């Protein structure tokens, strides 16, 4: 009857769709395998690059020996402010210091947003 014709049409459509999906998945697997080798080579090159080596050295946590050095730098900064040495700093150096300070402030705010897991406000339990 008509119902058998409709269900055979649906089955034929389903089989055709299934074979199309198999074709697409095979193509995706083949292309991903092709690019996986290129990605591995790129990652190895990135790991061995001087940029990555410098990033690992600069972005790592401070060593115990760096803490007294930081305290010494902070005390010399306090002395320089007390002696008004900031009046002798060039405009270019002042602008660089302002830009570094703004960058640090922006990273602080990005960290806060990540920590809150929301852009505005804190989630409080009700």
CSV table of N, CA, C and O in Angstrom, one decimal:
chain,number,residue,atom,x,y,z
A,1,UNK,N,0.8,-1.2,0.0
A,1,UNK,CA,0.0,0.0,0.0
A,1,UNK,C,0.9,1.3,0.0
A,1,UNK,O,2.1,1.2,-0.2
A,2,UNK,N,0.2,2.3,0.3
A,2,UNK,CA,0.8,3.6,0.3
A,2,UNK,C,1.8,3.8,1.5
A,2,UNK,O,2.9,4.3,1.3
A,3,UNK,N,1.5,3.2,2.6
A,3,UNK,CA,2.4,3.3,3.8
A,3,UNK,C,3.7,2.5,3.6
A,3,UNK,O,4.8,3.0,4.0
A,4,UNK,N,3.6,1.4,2.9
A,4,UNK,CA,4.9,0.6,2.5
A,4,UNK,C,5.7,1.5,1.6
A,4,UNK,O,6.9,1.5,1.7
A,5,UNK,N,5.1,2.1,0.6
A,5,UNK,CA,5.8,3.0,-0.3
A,5,UNK,C,6.5,4.1,0.4
A,5,UNK,O,7.7,4.4,0.1
A,6,UNK,N,5.8,4.7,1.3
A,6,UNK,CA,6.4,5.9,2.1
A,6,UNK,C,7.6,5.4,2.9
A,6,UNK,O,8.6,6.0,3.0
A,7,UNK,N,7.4,4.2,3.6
A,7,UNK,CA,8.5,3.8,4.5
A,7,UNK,C,9.7,3.3,3.6
A,7,UNK,O,10.8,3.5,4.0
A,8,UNK,N,9.4,2.7,2.5
A,8,UNK,CA,10.6,2.3,1.6
A,8,UNK,C,11.3,3.6,1.1
A,8,UNK,O,12.5,3.6,1.0
A,9,UNK,N,10.5,4.7,0.8
A,9,UNK,CA,11.1,5.9,0.4
A,9,UNK,C,12.0,6.5,1.5
A,9,UNK,O,13.1,6.9,1.3
A,10,UNK,N,11.5,6.4,2.7
A,10,UNK,CA,12.2,7.0,3.9
A,10,UNK,C,13.5,6.1,4.1
A,10,UNK,O,14.6,6.7,4.4
A,11,UNK,N,13.4,4.8,4.0
A,11,UNK,CA,14.5,3.9,4.1
A,11,UNK,C,15.6,4.2,3.1
A,11,UNK,O,16.8,4.3,3.4
A,12,UNK,N,15.1,4.4,1.8
A,12,UNK,CA,16.1,4.7,0.8
A,12,UNK,C,16.8,6.0,1.0
A,12,UNK,O,18.0,6.2,0.8
A,13,UNK,N,16.0,7.0,1.5
A,13,UNK,CA,16.6,8.3,1.8
A,13,UNK,C,17.6,8.2,2.9
A,13,UNK,O,18.6,8.8,2.9
A,14,UNK,N,17.2,7.5,3.9
A,14,UNK,CA,18.1,7.3,5.1
A,14,UNK,C,19.4,6.6,4.7
A,14,UNK,O,20.5,7.0,5.1
A,15,UNK,N,19.3,5.5,3.8
A,15,UNK,CA,20.5,4.8,3.4
A,15,UNK,C,21.4,5.8,2.6
A,15,UNK,O,22.6,5.7,2.7
A,16,UNK,N,20.8,6.6,1.7
A,16,UNK,CA,21.6,7.5,0.9
A,16,UNK,C,22.2,8.5,1.8
A,16,UNK,O,23.4,8.9,1.7
A,17,UNK,N,21.5,9.0,2.8
A,17,UNK,CA,22.1,10.0,3.8
A,17,UNK,C,23.2,9.4,4.6
A,17,UNK,O,24.3,10.0,4.8
A,18,UNK,N,23.0,8.1,5.0
A,18,UNK,CA,24.1,7.4,5.7
A,18,UNK,C,25.3,7.2,4.9
A,18,UNK,O,26.4,7.4,5.4
A,19,UNK,N,25.2,6.9,3.6
A,19,UNK,CA,26.4,6.7,2.8
A,19,UNK,C,27.1,8.0,2.6
A,19,UNK,O,28.3,8.1,2.5
A,20,UNK,N,26.3,9.1,2.5
A,20,UNK,CA,26.9,10.5,2.3
A,20,UNK,C,27.7,10.8,3.6
A,20,UNK,O,28.8,11.3,3.5
A,21,UNK,N,27.1,10.5,4.8
A,21,UNK,CA,27.8,10.7,6.0
A,21,UNK,C,29.1,9.9,6.1
A,21,UNK,O,30.1,10.4,6.6
A,22,UNK,N,29.1,8.7,5.6
A,22,UNK,CA,30.3,7.9,5.6
A,22,UNK,C,31.4,8.5,4.7
A,22,UNK,O,32.5,8.6,5.1
A,23,UNK,N,30.9,9.0,3.6
A,23,UNK,CA,31.9,9.7,2.7
A,23,UNK,C,32.5,10.9,3.3
A,23,UNK,O,33.7,11.1,3.3
A,24,UNK,N,31.7,11.7,3.9
A,24,UNK,CA,32.1,13.0,4.6
A,24,UNK,C,33.1,12.6,5.7
A,24,UNK,O,34.2,13.2,5.9
A,25,UNK,N,32.7,11.6,6.5
A,25,UNK,CA,33.6,11.3,7.7
A,25,UNK,C,34.9,10.7,7.2
A,25,UNK,O,36.0,11.0,7.7
A,26,UNK,N,34.9,9.9,6.1
A,26,UNK,CA,36.2,9.4,5.5
A,26,UNK,C,37.0,10.5,5.0
A,26,UNK,O,38.3,10.5,5.2
A,27,UNK,N,36.4,11.5,4.4
A,27,UNK,CA,37.2,12.6,3.9
A,27,UNK,C,37.8,13.4,5.0
A,27,UNK,O,38.9,13.9,5.0
A,28,UNK,N,37.0,13.6,6.1
A,28,UNK,CA,37.5,14.4,7.3
A,28,UNK,C,38.7,13.6,7.9
A,28,UNK,O,39.7,14.2,8.3
A,29,UNK,N,38.6,12.3,8.1
A,29,UNK,CA,39.6,11.5,8.7
A,29,UNK,C,40.9,11.6,7.8
A,29,UNK,O,42.0,11.8,8.3
A,30,UNK,N,40.7,11.5,6.5
A,30,UNK,CA,41.9,11.5,5.6
A,30,UNK,C,42.6,12.9,5.7
A,30,UNK,O,43.8,13.0,5.8
A,31,UNK,N,41.8,14.0,5.7
A,31,UNK,CA,42.4,15.3,5.7
A,31,UNK,C,43.0,15.6,7.0
A,31,UNK,O,44.0,16.2,7.1
A,32,UNK,N,42.3,15.1,8.1
A,32,UNK,CA,42.9,15.4,9.4
A,32,UNK,C,44.2,14.6,9.6
A,32,UNK,O,45.1,15.1,10.3
A,33,UNK,N,44.3,13.4,9.1
A,33,UNK,CA,45.6,12.7,9.1
A,33,UNK,C,46.7,13.4,8.3
A,33,UNK,O,47.8,13.4,8.7
A,34,UNK,N,46.3,14.0,7.2
A,34,UNK,CA,47.2,14.7,6.4
A,34,UNK,C,47.8,15.9,7.2
A,34,UNK,O,49.0,16.2,7.2
A,35,UNK,N,46.9,16.6,7.8
A,35,UNK,CA,47.3,17.8,8.6
A,35,UNK,C,47.9,17.5,9.9
A,35,UNK,O,48.6,18.3,10.5
A,36,UNK,N,47.6,16.3,10.5
A,36,UNK,CA,48.2,16.0,11.8
A,36,UNK,C,49.7,15.9,11.7
A,36,UNK,O,50.4,16.4,12.6
A,37,UNK,N,50.3,15.4,10.7
A,37,UNK,CA,51.7,15.3,10.5
A,37,UNK,C,52.3,16.7,10.4
A,37,UNK,O,53.3,17.0,11.0
A,38,UNK,N,51.6,17.6,9.7
A,38,UNK,CA,52.1,19.0,9.6
A,38,UNK,C,52.0,19.7,10.9
A,38,UNK,O,52.9,20.5,11.3
A,39,UNK,N,51.0,19.4,11.7
A,39,UNK,CA,50.9,20.0,13.0
A,39,UNK,C,52.0,19.5,13.9
A,39,UNK,O,52.5,20.3,14.7
A,40,UNK,N,52.3,18.2,13.9
A,40,UNK,CA,53.3,17.7,14.7
A,40,UNK,C,54.7,18.4,14.4
A,40,UNK,O,55.4,18.7,15.3
A,41,UNK,N,55.0,18.6,13.1
A,41,UNK,CA,56.2,19.2,12.7
A,41,UNK,C,56.2,20.7,13.2
A,41,UNK,O,57.2,21.2,13.8
A,42,UNK,N,55.1,21.4,13.1
A,42,UNK,CA,55.0,22.7,13.6
A,42,UNK,C,55.2,22.8,15.1
A,42,UNK,O,55.9,23.7,15.6
A,43,UNK,N,54.6,21.9,15.8
A,43,UNK,CA,54.8,21.9,17.3
A,43,UNK,C,56.2,21.6,17.7
A,43,UNK,O,56.7,22.3,18.6
A,44,UNK,N,56.9,20.7,17.0
A,44,UNK,CA,58.3,20.4,17.3
A,44,UNK,C,59.1,21.7,17.0
A,44,UNK,O,60.0,22.1,17.8
A,45,UNK,N,58.9,22.3,15.9
A,45,UNK,CA,59.6,23.5,15.5
A,45,UNK,C,59.3,24.6,16.6
A,45,UNK,O,60.2,25.4,16.9
A,46,UNK,N,58.1,24.7,17.1
A,46,UNK,CA,57.8,25.8,18.0
A,46,UNK,C,58.5,25.5,19.4
A,46,UNK,O,59.0,26.4,20.0
A,47,UNK,N,58.5,24.2,19.8
A,47,UNK,CA,59.2,23.9,21.0
A,47,UNK,C,60.7,24.2,21.0
A,47,UNK,O,61.3,24.6,22.0
A,48,UNK,N,61.3,24.1,19.8
A,48,UNK,CA,62.7,24.3,19.7
A,48,UNK,C,63.1,25.7,19.3
A,48,UNK,O,64.2,26.0,19.2
A,49,UNK,N,62.1,26.6,19.2
A,49,UNK,CA,62.4,27.9,18.7
A,49,UNK,C,62.9,28.8,19.9
A,49,UNK,O,62.6,28.5,21.1
A,50,UNK,N,63.7,29.8,19.6
A,50,UNK,CA,64.3,30.6,20.7
A,50,UNK,C,63.1,31.4,21.4
A,50,UNK,O,63.2,31.7,22.5
A,51,UNK,N,62.1,31.7,20.6
A,51,UNK,CA,61.0,32.4,21.2
A,51,UNK,C,60.3,31.6,22.4
A,51,UNK,O,60.1,32.2,23.4
A,52,UNK,N,60.1,30.3,22.1
A,52,UNK,CA,59.5,29.5,23.2
A,52,UNK,C,60.5,29.3,24.3
A,52,UNK,O,60.0,29.3,25.5
A,53,UNK,N,61.7,29.2,24.1
A,53,UNK,CA,62.7,29.0,25.2
A,53,UNK,C,62.7,30.3,26.0
A,53,UNK,O,62.8,30.2,27.3
A,54,UNK,N,62.7,31.4,25.4
A,54,UNK,CA,62.6,32.7,26.1
A,54,UNK,C,61.3,32.8,26.9
A,54,UNK,O,61.3,33.3,28.1
A,55,UNK,N,60.2,32.4,26.3
A,55,UNK,CA,58.9,32.5,27.0
A,55,UNK,C,58.9,31.6,28.2
A,55,UNK,O,58.4,32.0,29.3
A,56,UNK,N,59.5,30.4,28.1
A,56,UNK,CA,59.5,29.5,29.3
A,56,UNK,C,60.3,30.1,30.4
A,56,UNK,O,60.0,30.1,31.6
A,57,UNK,N,61.4,30.8,30.0
A,57,UNK,CA,62.3,31.4,31.1
A,57,UNK,C,61.6,32.6,31.7
A,57,UNK,O,61.7,32.8,32.9
A,58,UNK,N,61.0,33.4,30.9
A,58,UNK,CA,60.4,34.7,31.4
A,58,UNK,C,59.0,34.5,32.1
A,58,UNK,O,58.7,35.2,33.0
A,59,UNK,N,58.2,33.5,31.7
A,59,UNK,CA,56.9,33.3,32.2
A,59,UNK,C,56.8,32.3,33.4
A,59,UNK,O,55.8,32.1,33.9
A,60,UNK,N,58.0,31.8,33.7
A,60,UNK,CA,58.0,30.8,34.8
A,60,UNK,C,57.9,31.5,36.2
A,60,UNK,O,58.1,32.8,36.2
A,61,UNK,N,57.6,30.8,37.2
A,61,UNK,CA,57.6,31.4,38.5
A,61,UNK,C,58.9,31.9,39.0
A,61,UNK,O,59.9,31.4,38.5
A,62,UNK,N,59.0,32.9,39.9
A,62,UNK,CA,60.3,33.4,40.3
A,62,UNK,C,61.0,32.3,41.1
A,62,UNK,O,60.4,31.6,41.9
A,63,UNK,N,62.3,32.3,41.0
A,63,UNK,CA,63.1,31.4,41.8
A,63,UNK,C,63.3,32.0,43.2
A,63,UNK,O,63.1,33.2,43.4
A,64,UNK,N,63.7,31.2,44.2
A,64,UNK,CA,63.9,31.7,45.5
A,64,UNK,C,65.0,32.8,45.5
A,64,UNK,O,65.0,33.7,46.3
A,65,UNK,N,66.0,32.7,44.6
A,65,UNK,CA,67.0,33.7,44.6
A,65,UNK,C,66.6,35.1,44.0
A,65,UNK,O,67.2,36.1,44.2
A,66,UNK,N,65.5,35.1,43.3
A,66,UNK,CA,64.9,36.3,42.7
A,66,UNK,C,64.2,37.2,43.7
A,66,UNK,O,64.0,38.4,43.4
A,67,UNK,N,63.8,36.6,44.8
A,67,UNK,CA,63.0,37.4,45.8
A,67,UNK,C,63.8,38.5,46.4
A,67,UNK,O,63.3,39.6,46.5
A,68,UNK,N,65.0,38.2,46.9
A,68,UNK,CA,65.8,39.3,47.5
A,68,UNK,C,66.1,40.4,46.5
A,68,UNK,O,66.2,41.6,46.8
A,69,UNK,N,66.3,40.0,45.2
A,69,UNK,CA,66.6,40.9,44.2
A,69,UNK,C,65.4,41.9,44.0
A,69,UNK,O,65.5,43.1,43.8
A,70,UNK,N,64.2,41.3,44.0
A,70,UNK,CA,62.9,42.1,43.9
A,70,UNK,C,62.8,43.0,45.1
A,70,UNK,O,62.4,44.2,44.9
A,71,UNK,N,63.1,42.6,46.3
A,71,UNK,CA,63.0,43.4,47.5
A,71,UNK,C,64.0,44.6,47.3
A,71,UNK,O,63.7,45.7,47.6
A,72,UNK,N,65.2,44.3,46.8
A,72,UNK,CA,66.2,45.3,46.6
A,72,UNK,C,65.8,46.4,45.6
A,72,UNK,O,66.0,47.6,45.8
A,73,UNK,N,65.1,45.9,44.5
A,73,UNK,CA,64.6,46.8,43.5
A,73,UNK,C,63.5,47.7,44.1
A,73,UNK,O,63.4,48.9,43.8
A,74,UNK,N,62.7,47.1,44.9
A,74,UNK,CA,61.6,47.9,45.5
A,74,UNK,C,62.1,48.9,46.4
A,74,UNK,O,61.6,50.1,46.4
A,75,UNK,N,63.1,48.6,47.2
A,75,UNK,CA,63.7,49.6,48.2
A,75,UNK,C,64.4,50.7,47.4
A,75,UNK,O,64.3,51.9,47.8
A,76,UNK,N,65.1,50.4,46.3
A,76,UNK,CA,65.7,51.4,45.5
A,76,UNK,C,64.7,52.3,44.8
A,76,UNK,O,64.9,53.5,44.7
A,77,UNK,N,63.5,51.7,44.5
A,77,UNK,CA,62.4,52.5,43.9
A,77,UNK,C,61.9,53.5,45.0
A,77,UNK,O,61.6,54.7,44.6
A,78,UNK,N,61.7,53.0,46.2
A,78,UNK,CA,61.2,53.9,47.3
A,78,UNK,C,62.2,55.0,47.5
A,78,UNK,O,61.8,56.2,47.7
A,79,UNK,N,63.5,54.7,47.5
A,79,UNK,CA,64.6,55.8,47.7
A,79,UNK,C,64.5,56.8,46.5
A,79,UNK,O,64.7,58.0,46.8
A,80,UNK,N,64.3,56.3,45.3
A,80,UNK,CA,64.3,57.2,44.2
A,80,UNK,C,63.1,58.1,44.2
A,80,UNK,O,63.2,59.3,43.9
A,81,UNK,N,62.0,57.7,44.7
A,81,UNK,CA,60.8,58.5,44.9
A,81,UNK,C,61.1,59.5,46.0
A,81,UNK,O,60.7,60.7,45.9
A,82,UNK,N,61.7,59.1,47.1
A,82,UNK,CA,62.0,60.1,48.1
A,82,UNK,C,63.0,61.1,47.7
A,82,UNK,O,63.0,62.3,48.2
A,83,UNK,N,63.9,60.8,46.8
A,83,UNK,CA,64.9,61.8,46.3
A,83,UNK,C,64.4,62.6,45.1
A,83,UNK,O,65.1,63.4,44.5
A,84,UNK,N,63.2,62.3,44.7
A,84,UNK,CA,62.5,63.0,43.5
A,84,UNK,C,63.3,62.7,42.2
A,84,UNK,O,63.4,63.6,41.4
A,85,UNK,N,63.8,61.5,42.1
A,85,UNK,CA,64.5,61.2,40.8
A,85,UNK,C,63.6,61.0,39.7
A,85,UNK,O,64.0,61.0,38.5
A,86,UNK,N,62.3,60.9,39.9
A,86,UNK,CA,61.3,60.7,38.9
A,86,UNK,C,61.2,62.0,38.0
A,86,UNK,O,60.7,62.0,36.9
A,87,UNK,N,61.7,63.1,38.6
A,87,UNK,CA,61.6,64.4,37.8
A,87,UNK,C,62.6,64.4,36.7
A,87,UNK,O,62.5,65.2,35.8
A,88,UNK,N,63.7,63.6,36.8
A,88,UNK,CA,64.7,63.5,35.7
A,88,UNK,C,64.5,62.5,34.7
A,88,UNK,O,65.3,62.3,33.8
A,89,UNK,N,63.3,61.8,34.7
A,89,UNK,CA,63.0,60.7,33.8
A,89,UNK,C,62.5,61.3,32.5
A,89,UNK,O,61.7,62.3,32.5
A,90,UNK,N,63.0,60.8,31.3
A,90,UNK,CA,62.6,61.3,30.1
A,90,UNK,C,61.1,61.0,29.8
A,90,UNK,O,60.5,60.1,30.4
A,91,UNK,N,60.5,61.8,28.9
A,91,UNK,CA,59.1,61.6,28.5
A,91,UNK,C,58.9,60.2,27.9
A,91,UNK,O,57.9,59.5,28.2
A,92,UNK,N,59.9,59.8,27.1
A,92,UNK,CA,59.8,58.5,26.4
A,92,UNK,C,59.7,57.4,27.5
A,92,UNK,O,58.9,56.4,27.5
A,93,UNK,N,60.7,57.4,28.5
A,93,UNK,CA,60.7,56.4,29.5
A,93,UNK,C,59.5,56.5,30.4
A,93,UNK,O,59.0,55.4,30.8
A,94,UNK,N,59.0,57.7,30.7
A,94,UNK,CA,57.7,57.8,31.4
A,94,UNK,C,56.6,57.1,30.7
A,94,UNK,O,55.7,56.4,31.3
A,95,UNK,N,56.5,57.3,29.4
A,95,UNK,CA,55.4,56.7,28.6
A,95,UNK,C,55.5,55.2,28.6
A,95,UNK,O,54.5,54.5,28.7
A,96,UNK,N,56.8,54.7,28.5
A,96,UNK,CA,57.0,53.3,28.6
A,96,UNK,C,56.5,52.7,29.9
A,96,UNK,O,55.8,51.7,30.0
A,97,UNK,N,56.8,53.4,31.0
A,97,UNK,CA,56.4,53.0,32.3
A,97,UNK,C,54.9,53.0,32.5
A,97,UNK,O,54.3,52.1,33.1
A,98,UNK,N,54.2,54.0,31.9
A,98,UNK,CA,52.8,54.1,32.0
A,98,UNK,C,52.2,52.9,31.2
A,98,UNK,O,51.2,52.3,31.6
A,99,UNK,N,52.7,52.6,30.0
A,99,UNK,CA,52.2,51.5,29.2
A,99,UNK,C,52.3,50.2,29.9
A,99,UNK,O,51.4,49.3,29.8
A,100,UNK,N,53.5,50.0,30.5
A,100,UNK,CA,53.7,48.7,31.2
A,100,UNK,C,52.7,48.6,32.4
A,100,UNK,O,52.1,47.5,32.6
A,101,UNK,N,52.5,49.7,33.1
A,101,UNK,CA,51.5,49.7,34.2
A,101,UNK,C,50.1,49.4,33.7
A,101,UNK,O,49.4,48.7,34.4
A,102,UNK,N,49.7,50.0,32.6
A,102,UNK,CA,48.4,49.8,32.1
A,102,UNK,C,48.3,48.3,31.6
A,102,UNK,O,47.2,47.7,31.9
A,103,UNK,N,49.3,47.7,31.1
A,103,UNK,CA,49.3,46.3,30.7
A,103,UNK,C,49.1,45.4,31.9
A,103,UNK,O,48.3,44.5,31.9
A,104,UNK,N,49.8,45.7,32.9
A,104,UNK,CA,49.7,44.9,34.2
A,104,UNK,C,48.3,45.0,34.7
A,104,UNK,O,47.7,44.0,35.1
A,105,UNK,N,47.7,46.2,34.7
A,105,UNK,CA,46.4,46.5,35.2
A,105,UNK,C,45.4,45.7,34.4
A,105,UNK,O,44.4,45.1,34.9
A,106,UNK,N,45.5,45.7,33.1
A,106,UNK,CA,44.6,45.0,32.2
A,106,UNK,C,44.7,43.5,32.4
A,106,UNK,O,43.6,42.8,32.5
A,107,UNK,N,45.9,42.9,32.6
A,107,UNK,CA,46.0,41.5,32.9
A,107,UNK,C,45.4,41.2,34.2
A,107,UNK,O,44.8,40.1,34.4
A,108,UNK,N,45.5,42.1,35.2
A,108,UNK,CA,44.8,41.9,36.5
A,108,UNK,C,43.3,41.8,36.3
A,108,UNK,O,42.6,40.9,36.8
A,109,UNK,N,42.7,42.7,35.5
A,109,UNK,CA,41.3,42.6,35.2
A,109,UNK,C,40.9,41.4,34.5
A,109,UNK,O,39.8,40.8,34.7
A,110,UNK,N,41.7,41.0,33.5
A,110,UNK,CA,41.4,39.7,32.8
A,110,UNK,C,41.4,38.5,33.7
A,110,UNK,O,40.5,37.7,33.7
A,111,UNK,N,42.3,38.5,34.7
A,111,UNK,CA,42.4,37.5,35.7
A,111,UNK,C,41.2,37.5,36.6
A,111,UNK,O,40.6,36.4,36.9
A,112,UNK,N,40.7,38.6,36.9
A,112,UNK,CA,39.5,38.7,37.8
A,112,UNK,C,38.3,38.2,37.0
A,112,UNK,O,37.5,37.5,37.6
A,113,UNK,N,38.2,38.6,35.7
A,113,UNK,CA,37.0,38.1,35.0
A,113,UNK,C,37.1,36.6,34.8
A,113,UNK,O,36.1,35.9,35.0
A,114,UNK,N,38.3,36.0,34.6
A,114,UNK,CA,38.4,34.6,34.5
A,114,UNK,C,38.1,33.9,35.9
A,114,UNK,O,37.4,32.9,35.9
A,115,UNK,N,38.5,34.5,36.9
A,115,UNK,CA,38.3,34.0,38.3
A,115,UNK,C,36.8,34.0,38.6
A,115,UNK,O,36.3,33.1,39.3
A,116,UNK,N,36.1,35.1,38.3
A,116,UNK,CA,34.7,35.2,38.6
A,116,UNK,C,33.8,34.4,37.6
A,116,UNK,O,32.7,34.1,38.0
A,117,UNK,N,34.4,34.0,36.5
A,117,UNK,CA,33.7,33.3,35.4
A,117,UNK,C,32.4,34.1,34.9
A,117,UNK,O,31.5,33.5,34.5
A,118,UNK,N,32.5,35.4,35.1
A,118,UNK,CA,31.5,36.3,34.5
A,118,UNK,C,32.1,37.7,34.3
A,118,UNK,O,33.1,38.0,35.0
A,119,UNK,N,31.6,38.4,33.4
A,119,UNK,CA,32.1,39.7,33.1
A,119,UNK,C,31.7,40.7,34.2
A,119,UNK,O,32.5,41.6,34.5
A,120,UNK,N,30.5,40.7,34.7
A,120,UNK,CA,30.0,41.7,35.6
A,120,UNK,C,29.6,41.0,36.9
A,120,UNK,O,28.8,40.0,36.9
A,121,UNK,N,30.1,41.4,38.0
A,121,UNK,CA,29.6,41.0,39.3
A,121,UNK,C,30.1,39.6,39.7
A,121,UNK,O,30.7,38.9,38.9
A,122,UNK,N,29.9,39.3,41.0
A,122,UNK,CA,30.2,37.9,41.5
A,122,UNK,C,28.9,37.1,41.6
A,122,UNK,O,27.9,37.7,41.9
A,123,UNK,N,29.0,35.8,41.4
A,123,UNK,CA,27.9,35.0,41.6
A,123,UNK,C,27.8,34.6,43.1
A,123,UNK,O,28.7,34.1,43.7
A,124,UNK,N,26.7,35.0,43.7
A,124,UNK,CA,26.5,34.7,45.2
A,124,UNK,C,25.4,33.7,45.3
A,124,UNK,O,24.4,33.7,44.6
A,125,UNK,N,25.6,32.8,46.3
A,125,UNK,CA,24.5,31.8,46.6
A,125,UNK,C,23.3,32.5,47.2
A,125,UNK,O,23.4,33.4,48.0
A,126,UNK,N,22.1,32.1,46.8
A,126,UNK,CA,20.9,32.7,47.3
A,126,UNK,C,20.4,32.0,48.5
A,126,UNK,O,20.5,30.9,48.7
